[in-house]
Amino acid sequence: MTGTLGLIGAGMIGGTLARQAVARGMEVVLSNSRGPESLSGLVAELGPRARAANPAEAARGADLLVATVPLHALDHLPSDALVGKIVIDTMNYYPQRDQVIAELDSNSVTSSELVQRKLPGARVVKAFNSISFFNLANAARPSGAPDRSALPIAGDDAEAKAAVAELLDVLGFDAVDTGSLAESWRSEPGTPVYVHPYLPGTPPEGLGQQEALRWLHENPGKPVPAARVRELVAEAVRGKAGGVLPGAF
Ligand SMILES: NC(=O)c1ccc[n+]([C@@H]2O[C@H](COP(=O)([O-])OP(=O)(O)OC[C@H]3O[C@@H](n4cnc5c(N)ncnc54)[C@H](OP(=O)(O)O)[C@@H]3O)[C@@H](O)[C@H]2O)c1
């Protein structure tokens, strides 16, 4: 895939996606809240296909963007510069971290509908929100591999969803279209497809939280093929919005 992937947010998910994109021949432009200088180490690690910018410059300089910040930073995204751009929303609602958002608590909207509303003119597609960053790194497989995993995507713009499905394919995943942004609650925290199916299993008994997280990070996850993602998404029942932070998700 040619073109530049822009990342607004360069943490666990943004950094992982940047590494995968560069490894597959894409250019990336990274941004965060602290400024390009703070990303010099990551840019040096990624090599000549990577550069750092501020979020608005990253938005202007990329064909496809990933907004991968805590949901509480939504108001700070460069909405003007994102008009007309395809914006992948990886964000999840965690009230402990993001503060309570009444519209989400009442299930009036999904978190991705909220993102779309804050980014009028952007073509928002929810993706990469339902896998932990460590399984995102270790579950990627080439197209056709028997142990390839799939990820749900959702959005209101068919062309944008097709572009995001192509990106997933390049980065090592099949895409399962789960419908509109209004339907995207089906992959939000607490739903059957969210994070757990991709984990390697249950950490051995007796480990503390940090040791259990290390175990999860260090063991390869389970492949979740497209057919299983479809089943899990179909099984979802809408409950209370938002997740409870276990540590690293
Ligand atoms: N971690 C996971 O496994 C995982 C999995 C799926 C989905 N998600 C979701 O994806 C999103 C990102 O998660 P993460 O774990 O990658 O978070 P993270 O490691 O905490 O990184 C957050 C990134 O967002 C940047 N940021 C914060 N405020 C910003 C702003 N106003 N403008 C520009 N950049 C800003 C931070 O930059 P500074 O450091 O400079 O502030 C940092 O680079 C979250 O909504 C999370 O719920 C996470």
Short mmCIF file of C-alpha atoms and ligand atoms in Angstrom, two decimals:
data_model
loop_
_atom_site.label_atom_id
_atom_site.label_comp_id
_atom_site.label_asym_id
_atom_site.label_seq_id
_atom_site.Cartn_x
_atom_site.Cartn_y
_atom_site.Cartn_z
CA MET A 1 0.00 0.00 0.00
CA THR A 2 1.43 3.39 -0.91
CA GLY A 3 0.70 6.65 0.83
CA THR A 4 1.29 8.15 4.21
CA LEU A 5 -0.34 7.01 7.41
CA GLY A 6 -0.83 9.85 9.88
CA LEU A 7 -0.95 9.10 13.57
CA ILE A 8 -2.49 11.43 16.10
CA GLY A 9 -1.32 9.71 19.24
CA ALA A 10 1.89 7.72 19.31
CA GLY A 11 1.48 5.60 22.42
CA MET A 12 0.81 1.89 22.73
CA ILE A 13 -1.55 1.65 19.75
CA GLY A 14 -0.13 4.52 17.67
CA GLY A 15 3.45 3.30 18.12
CA THR A 16 2.49 -0.28 17.26
CA LEU A 17 0.63 0.76 14.10
CA ALA A 18 3.54 2.99 13.06
CA ARG A 19 6.00 0.09 13.42
CA GLN A 20 3.75 -2.20 11.41
CA ALA A 21 3.13 0.36 8.66
CA VAL A 22 6.84 1.15 8.26
CA ALA A 23 7.70 -2.55 8.24
CA ARG A 24 5.29 -2.94 5.31
CA GLY A 25 6.76 -0.09 3.29
CA MET A 26 4.45 2.78 4.24
CA GLU A 27 5.49 6.28 5.23
CA VAL A 28 4.24 7.51 8.61
CA VAL A 29 3.87 10.90 10.22
CA LEU A 30 3.56 10.75 13.99
CA SER A 31 2.17 13.30 16.41
CA ASN A 32 1.29 13.58 20.06
CA SER A 33 0.43 16.25 22.63
CA ARG A 34 4.01 17.07 23.64
CA GLY A 35 5.39 17.98 20.23
CA PRO A 36 7.63 16.45 17.56
CA GLU A 37 10.84 16.64 19.64
CA SER A 38 9.36 14.20 22.14
CA LEU A 39 9.01 11.65 19.33
CA SER A 40 12.64 11.77 18.17
CA GLY A 41 13.48 8.39 19.71
CA LEU A 42 10.58 6.61 18.02
CA VAL A 43 11.29 8.35 14.70
CA ALA A 44 14.95 7.28 14.91
CA GLU A 45 13.85 3.70 15.63
CA LEU A 46 11.45 3.72 12.67
CA GLY A 47 14.00 5.12 10.22
CA PRO A 48 13.68 7.23 7.07
CA ARG A 49 10.02 6.40 6.37
CA ALA A 50 8.96 8.15 9.60
CA ARG A 51 8.76 11.78 10.65
CA ALA A 52 7.16 13.69 13.48
CA ALA A 53 4.88 16.71 13.31
CA ASN A 54 2.18 18.39 15.34
CA PRO A 55 -1.33 16.89 15.03
CA ALA A 56 -2.64 19.44 12.47
CA GLU A 57 0.45 18.99 10.28
CA ALA A 58 0.11 15.22 10.55
CA ALA A 59 -3.53 15.53 9.47
CA ARG A 60 -2.64 17.68 6.45
CA GLY A 61 0.31 15.50 5.47
CA ALA A 62 -1.44 12.12 5.43
CA ASP A 63 -3.91 10.29 3.23
CA LEU A 64 -5.24 8.13 6.02
CA LEU A 65 -5.24 9.14 9.69
CA VAL A 66 -5.46 7.23 12.93
CA ALA A 67 -6.86 9.10 15.93
CA THR A 68 -5.51 7.07 18.81
CA VAL A 69 -5.62 9.22 21.93
CA PRO A 70 -7.56 8.84 25.18
CA LEU A 71 -11.20 9.76 24.55
CA HIS A 72 -10.88 12.71 26.95
CA ALA A 73 -8.54 14.34 24.40
CA LEU A 74 -11.20 14.29 21.68
CA ASP A 75 -11.84 18.03 21.86
CA HIS A 76 -8.16 18.68 21.10
CA LEU A 77 -8.07 16.83 17.78
CA PRO A 78 -7.42 19.17 14.80
CA SER A 79 -10.95 18.99 13.38
CA ASP A 80 -10.39 21.61 10.64
CA ALA A 81 -7.37 19.79 9.26
CA LEU A 82 -9.27 16.49 9.30
CA VAL A 83 -12.12 17.63 7.04
CA GLY A 84 -12.36 15.23 4.09
CA LYS A 85 -9.86 12.79 5.59
CA ILE A 86 -10.45 9.17 6.47
CA VAL A 87 -9.95 8.98 10.23
CA ILE A 88 -9.60 5.62 11.97
CA ASP A 89 -10.97 5.83 15.50
CA THR A 90 -9.27 3.36 17.86
CA MET A 91 -10.67 5.03 20.95
CA ASN A 92 -12.57 3.38 23.77
CA TYR A 93 -14.53 4.90 26.61
CA TYR A 94 -13.09 4.29 30.08
CA PRO A 95 -14.86 6.60 32.55
CA GLN A 96 -12.06 6.16 35.12
CA ARG A 97 -9.67 7.72 32.63
CA ASP A 98 -11.94 9.82 30.41
CA GLN A 99 -14.44 11.20 32.99
CA VAL A 100 -18.10 10.30 32.77
CA ILE A 101 -19.69 11.24 29.43
CA ALA A 102 -23.46 11.30 30.00
CA GLU A 103 -24.40 10.63 26.38
CA LEU A 104 -22.31 7.48 26.37
CA ASP A 105 -23.62 6.32 29.75
CA SER A 106 -27.19 6.65 28.50
CA ASN A 107 -26.33 4.77 25.27
CA SER A 108 -27.69 7.75 23.28
CA VAL A 109 -24.68 7.49 20.99
CA THR A 110 -21.71 5.21 20.52
CA SER A 111 -18.26 6.59 21.24
CA SER A 112 -17.52 6.58 17.51
CA GLU A 113 -20.66 8.60 16.77
CA LEU A 114 -19.35 11.10 19.30
CA VAL A 115 -15.99 11.13 17.50
CA GLN A 116 -17.75 11.70 14.17
CA ARG A 117 -19.75 14.54 15.67
CA LYS A 118 -16.57 16.21 16.99
CA LEU A 119 -14.92 15.78 13.59
CA PRO A 120 -17.54 17.05 11.14
CA GLY A 121 -16.43 16.46 7.57
CA ALA A 122 -14.05 13.65 8.52
CA ARG A 123 -14.86 10.13 7.34
CA VAL A 124 -14.66 8.22 10.62
CA VAL A 125 -14.16 4.46 10.68
CA LYS A 126 -13.86 2.55 13.95
CA ALA A 127 -11.05 -0.02 13.86
CA PHE A 128 -8.19 -1.39 15.98
CA ASN A 129 -10.17 -0.57 19.15
CA SER A 130 -10.92 -4.17 20.08
CA ILE A 131 -7.46 -5.73 20.28
CA SER A 132 -4.75 -5.04 22.83
CA PHE A 133 -1.63 -3.38 21.51
CA PHE A 134 0.49 -6.44 22.21
CA ASN A 135 -1.82 -8.76 20.25
CA LEU A 136 -1.97 -6.13 17.50
CA ALA A 137 1.80 -6.54 17.32
CA ASN A 138 2.00 -10.32 17.51
CA ALA A 139 -1.16 -11.49 15.68
CA ALA A 140 -0.41 -9.84 12.31
CA ARG A 141 -0.08 -12.41 9.50
CA PRO A 142 0.17 -12.19 5.70
CA SER A 143 -3.00 -12.50 3.63
CA GLY A 144 -4.15 -16.11 3.35
CA ALA A 145 -2.17 -17.39 6.38
CA PRO A 146 -4.20 -20.12 8.14
CA ASP A 147 -3.80 -18.41 11.52
CA ARG A 148 -4.71 -14.92 10.35
CA SER A 149 -7.00 -12.95 12.65
CA ALA A 150 -9.77 -10.55 11.70
CA LEU A 151 -10.82 -7.30 13.32
CA PRO A 152 -14.20 -5.57 13.29
CA ILE A 153 -14.56 -2.26 11.47
CA ALA A 154 -17.58 0.06 11.45
CA GLY A 155 -18.46 3.28 9.68
CA ASP A 156 -21.02 5.24 7.68
CA ASP A 157 -18.90 5.77 4.54
CA ALA A 158 -18.50 2.65 2.39
CA GLU A 159 -15.50 4.00 0.46
CA ALA A 160 -13.72 4.93 3.69
CA LYS A 161 -14.41 1.49 5.14
CA ALA A 162 -12.96 -0.13 2.00
CA ALA A 163 -9.78 1.94 2.39
CA VAL A 164 -9.50 0.94 6.03
CA ALA A 165 -10.08 -2.74 5.18
CA GLU A 166 -7.20 -2.42 2.67
CA LEU A 167 -4.98 -0.96 5.39
CA LEU A 168 -5.87 -3.82 7.74
CA ASP A 169 -4.97 -6.28 5.00
CA VAL A 170 -1.57 -4.65 4.51
CA LEU A 171 -0.94 -4.61 8.26
CA GLY A 172 -1.82 -8.29 8.63
CA PHE A 173 -5.53 -8.61 9.45
CA ASP A 174 -8.80 -9.43 7.73
CA ALA A 175 -11.62 -6.92 8.27
CA VAL A 176 -15.20 -7.77 9.26
CA ASP A 177 -17.65 -4.99 8.45
CA THR A 178 -19.99 -4.75 11.43
CA GLY A 179 -22.13 -1.90 10.10
CA SER A 180 -22.55 1.77 10.83
CA LEU A 181 -21.06 3.96 13.56
CA ALA A 182 -24.39 3.58 15.38
CA GLU A 183 -23.81 -0.19 15.35
CA SER A 184 -20.23 0.12 16.55
CA TRP A 185 -21.22 -0.54 20.18
CA ARG A 186 -20.89 -4.18 19.11
CA SER A 187 -17.11 -3.92 19.49
CA GLU A 188 -16.97 -1.53 22.44
CA PRO A 189 -15.50 -2.53 25.83
CA GLY A 190 -17.35 -5.37 27.52
CA THR A 191 -18.65 -6.97 24.33
CA PRO A 192 -17.74 -10.57 23.36
CA VAL A 193 -15.32 -9.55 20.58
CA TYR A 194 -13.49 -7.02 22.75
CA VAL A 195 -9.84 -7.90 23.49
CA HIS A 196 -10.38 -11.25 25.28
CA PRO A 197 -10.74 -13.59 22.27
CA TYR A 198 -7.28 -12.51 21.04
CA LEU A 199 -5.52 -13.08 24.38
CA PRO A 200 -3.34 -16.17 24.85
CA GLY A 201 -5.59 -17.44 27.66
CA THR A 202 -5.86 -16.91 31.39
CA PRO A 203 -2.60 -16.12 33.20
CA PRO A 204 -1.46 -18.83 35.63
CA GLU A 205 -2.96 -18.51 39.11
CA GLY A 206 -0.99 -16.70 41.76
CA LEU A 207 0.43 -13.94 39.56
CA GLY A 208 0.03 -10.32 40.66
CA GLN A 209 -1.55 -7.83 38.24
CA GLN A 210 1.78 -6.69 36.77
CA GLU A 211 3.05 -10.25 36.40
CA ALA A 212 -0.25 -11.30 34.79
CA LEU A 213 0.04 -8.42 32.32
CA ARG A 214 3.62 -9.42 31.53
CA TRP A 215 2.44 -12.99 30.91
CA LEU A 216 -0.25 -11.70 28.54
CA HIS A 217 2.30 -9.52 26.71
CA GLU A 218 4.88 -12.26 26.36
CA ASN A 219 2.67 -15.08 25.10
CA PRO A 220 1.33 -15.13 21.55
CA GLY A 221 -2.38 -14.47 21.29
CA LYS A 222 -5.00 -16.75 19.79
CA PRO A 223 -6.00 -16.35 16.14
CA VAL A 224 -9.59 -15.11 15.76
CA PRO A 225 -10.72 -15.73 12.18
CA ALA A 226 -13.34 -13.65 10.41
CA ALA A 227 -16.12 -16.21 10.91
CA ARG A 228 -15.52 -16.13 14.68
CA VAL A 229 -15.49 -12.33 14.74
CA ARG A 230 -18.88 -12.37 12.96
CA GLU A 231 -20.28 -14.77 15.57
CA LEU A 232 -18.95 -12.74 18.48
CA VAL A 233 -20.30 -9.48 17.06
CA ALA A 234 -23.72 -11.08 16.47
CA GLU A 235 -23.80 -12.33 20.09
CA ALA A 236 -23.28 -8.83 21.52
CA VAL A 237 -26.00 -7.42 23.76
CA ARG A 238 -25.92 -3.70 24.45
CA GLY A 239 -25.19 -3.06 28.09
CA LYS A 240 -23.63 -0.31 30.11
CA ALA A 241 -21.18 1.69 28.01
CA GLY A 242 -17.55 1.98 29.00
CA GLY A 243 -14.90 -0.34 30.29
CA VAL A 244 -13.13 -0.79 33.59
CA LEU A 245 -9.37 -0.38 33.33
CA PRO A 246 -7.57 -3.61 34.25
CA GLY A 247 -4.13 -2.10 33.67
CA ALA A 248 -2.92 -1.76 30.10
CA PHE A 249 -6.01 -1.76 27.91
N1 LIG B 1 -3.55 0.08 24.76
C1 LIG B 1 -4.33 -0.77 24.12
O1 LIG B 1 -4.03 -1.98 24.09
C2 LIG B 1 -5.54 -0.27 23.38
C3 LIG B 1 -6.23 -1.19 22.56
C4 LIG B 1 -7.30 -0.75 21.80
C5 LIG B 1 -7.73 0.56 21.87
N2 LIG B 1 -7.07 1.43 22.70
C6 LIG B 1 -7.59 2.81 22.75
O2 LIG B 1 -6.80 3.58 21.82
C7 LIG B 1 -6.56 4.89 22.36
C8 LIG B 1 -5.06 5.07 22.55
O3 LIG B 1 -4.63 4.11 23.48
P1 LIG B 1 -3.09 3.90 23.84
O4 LIG B 1 -3.07 2.75 24.77
O5 LIG B 1 -2.24 3.90 22.63
O6 LIG B 1 -2.82 5.23 24.68
P2 LIG B 1 -1.43 5.78 25.23
O7 LIG B 1 -0.37 4.74 25.15
O8 LIG B 1 -1.73 6.42 26.54
O9 LIG B 1 -1.06 6.92 24.18
C9 LIG B 1 -1.89 8.03 24.00
C10 LIG B 1 -1.27 8.91 22.96
O10 LIG B 1 -2.16 10.00 22.75
C11 LIG B 1 -1.42 11.20 22.75
N3 LIG B 1 -2.26 12.32 23.11
C12 LIG B 1 -2.93 12.56 24.26
N4 LIG B 1 -3.60 13.73 24.19
C13 LIG B 1 -3.35 14.22 22.95
C14 LIG B 1 -3.74 15.40 22.28
N5 LIG B 1 -4.53 16.29 22.87
N6 LIG B 1 -3.27 15.60 21.02
C15 LIG B 1 -2.45 14.71 20.43
N7 LIG B 1 -2.06 13.57 21.01
C16 LIG B 1 -2.48 13.33 22.26
C17 LIG B 1 -0.33 10.96 23.76
O11 LIG B 1 0.69 11.89 23.57
P3 LIG B 1 1.51 12.48 24.82
O12 LIG B 1 2.15 11.30 25.46
O13 LIG B 1 2.44 13.46 24.20
O14 LIG B 1 0.46 13.13 25.72
C18 LIG B 1 0.06 9.53 23.40
O15 LIG B 1 0.96 9.54 22.31
C19 LIG B 1 -7.34 4.97 23.66
O16 LIG B 1 -8.58 5.58 23.44
C20 LIG B 1 -7.49 3.51 24.09
O17 LIG B 1 -8.63 3.29 24.88
C21 LIG B 1 -5.99 1.05 23.44
#
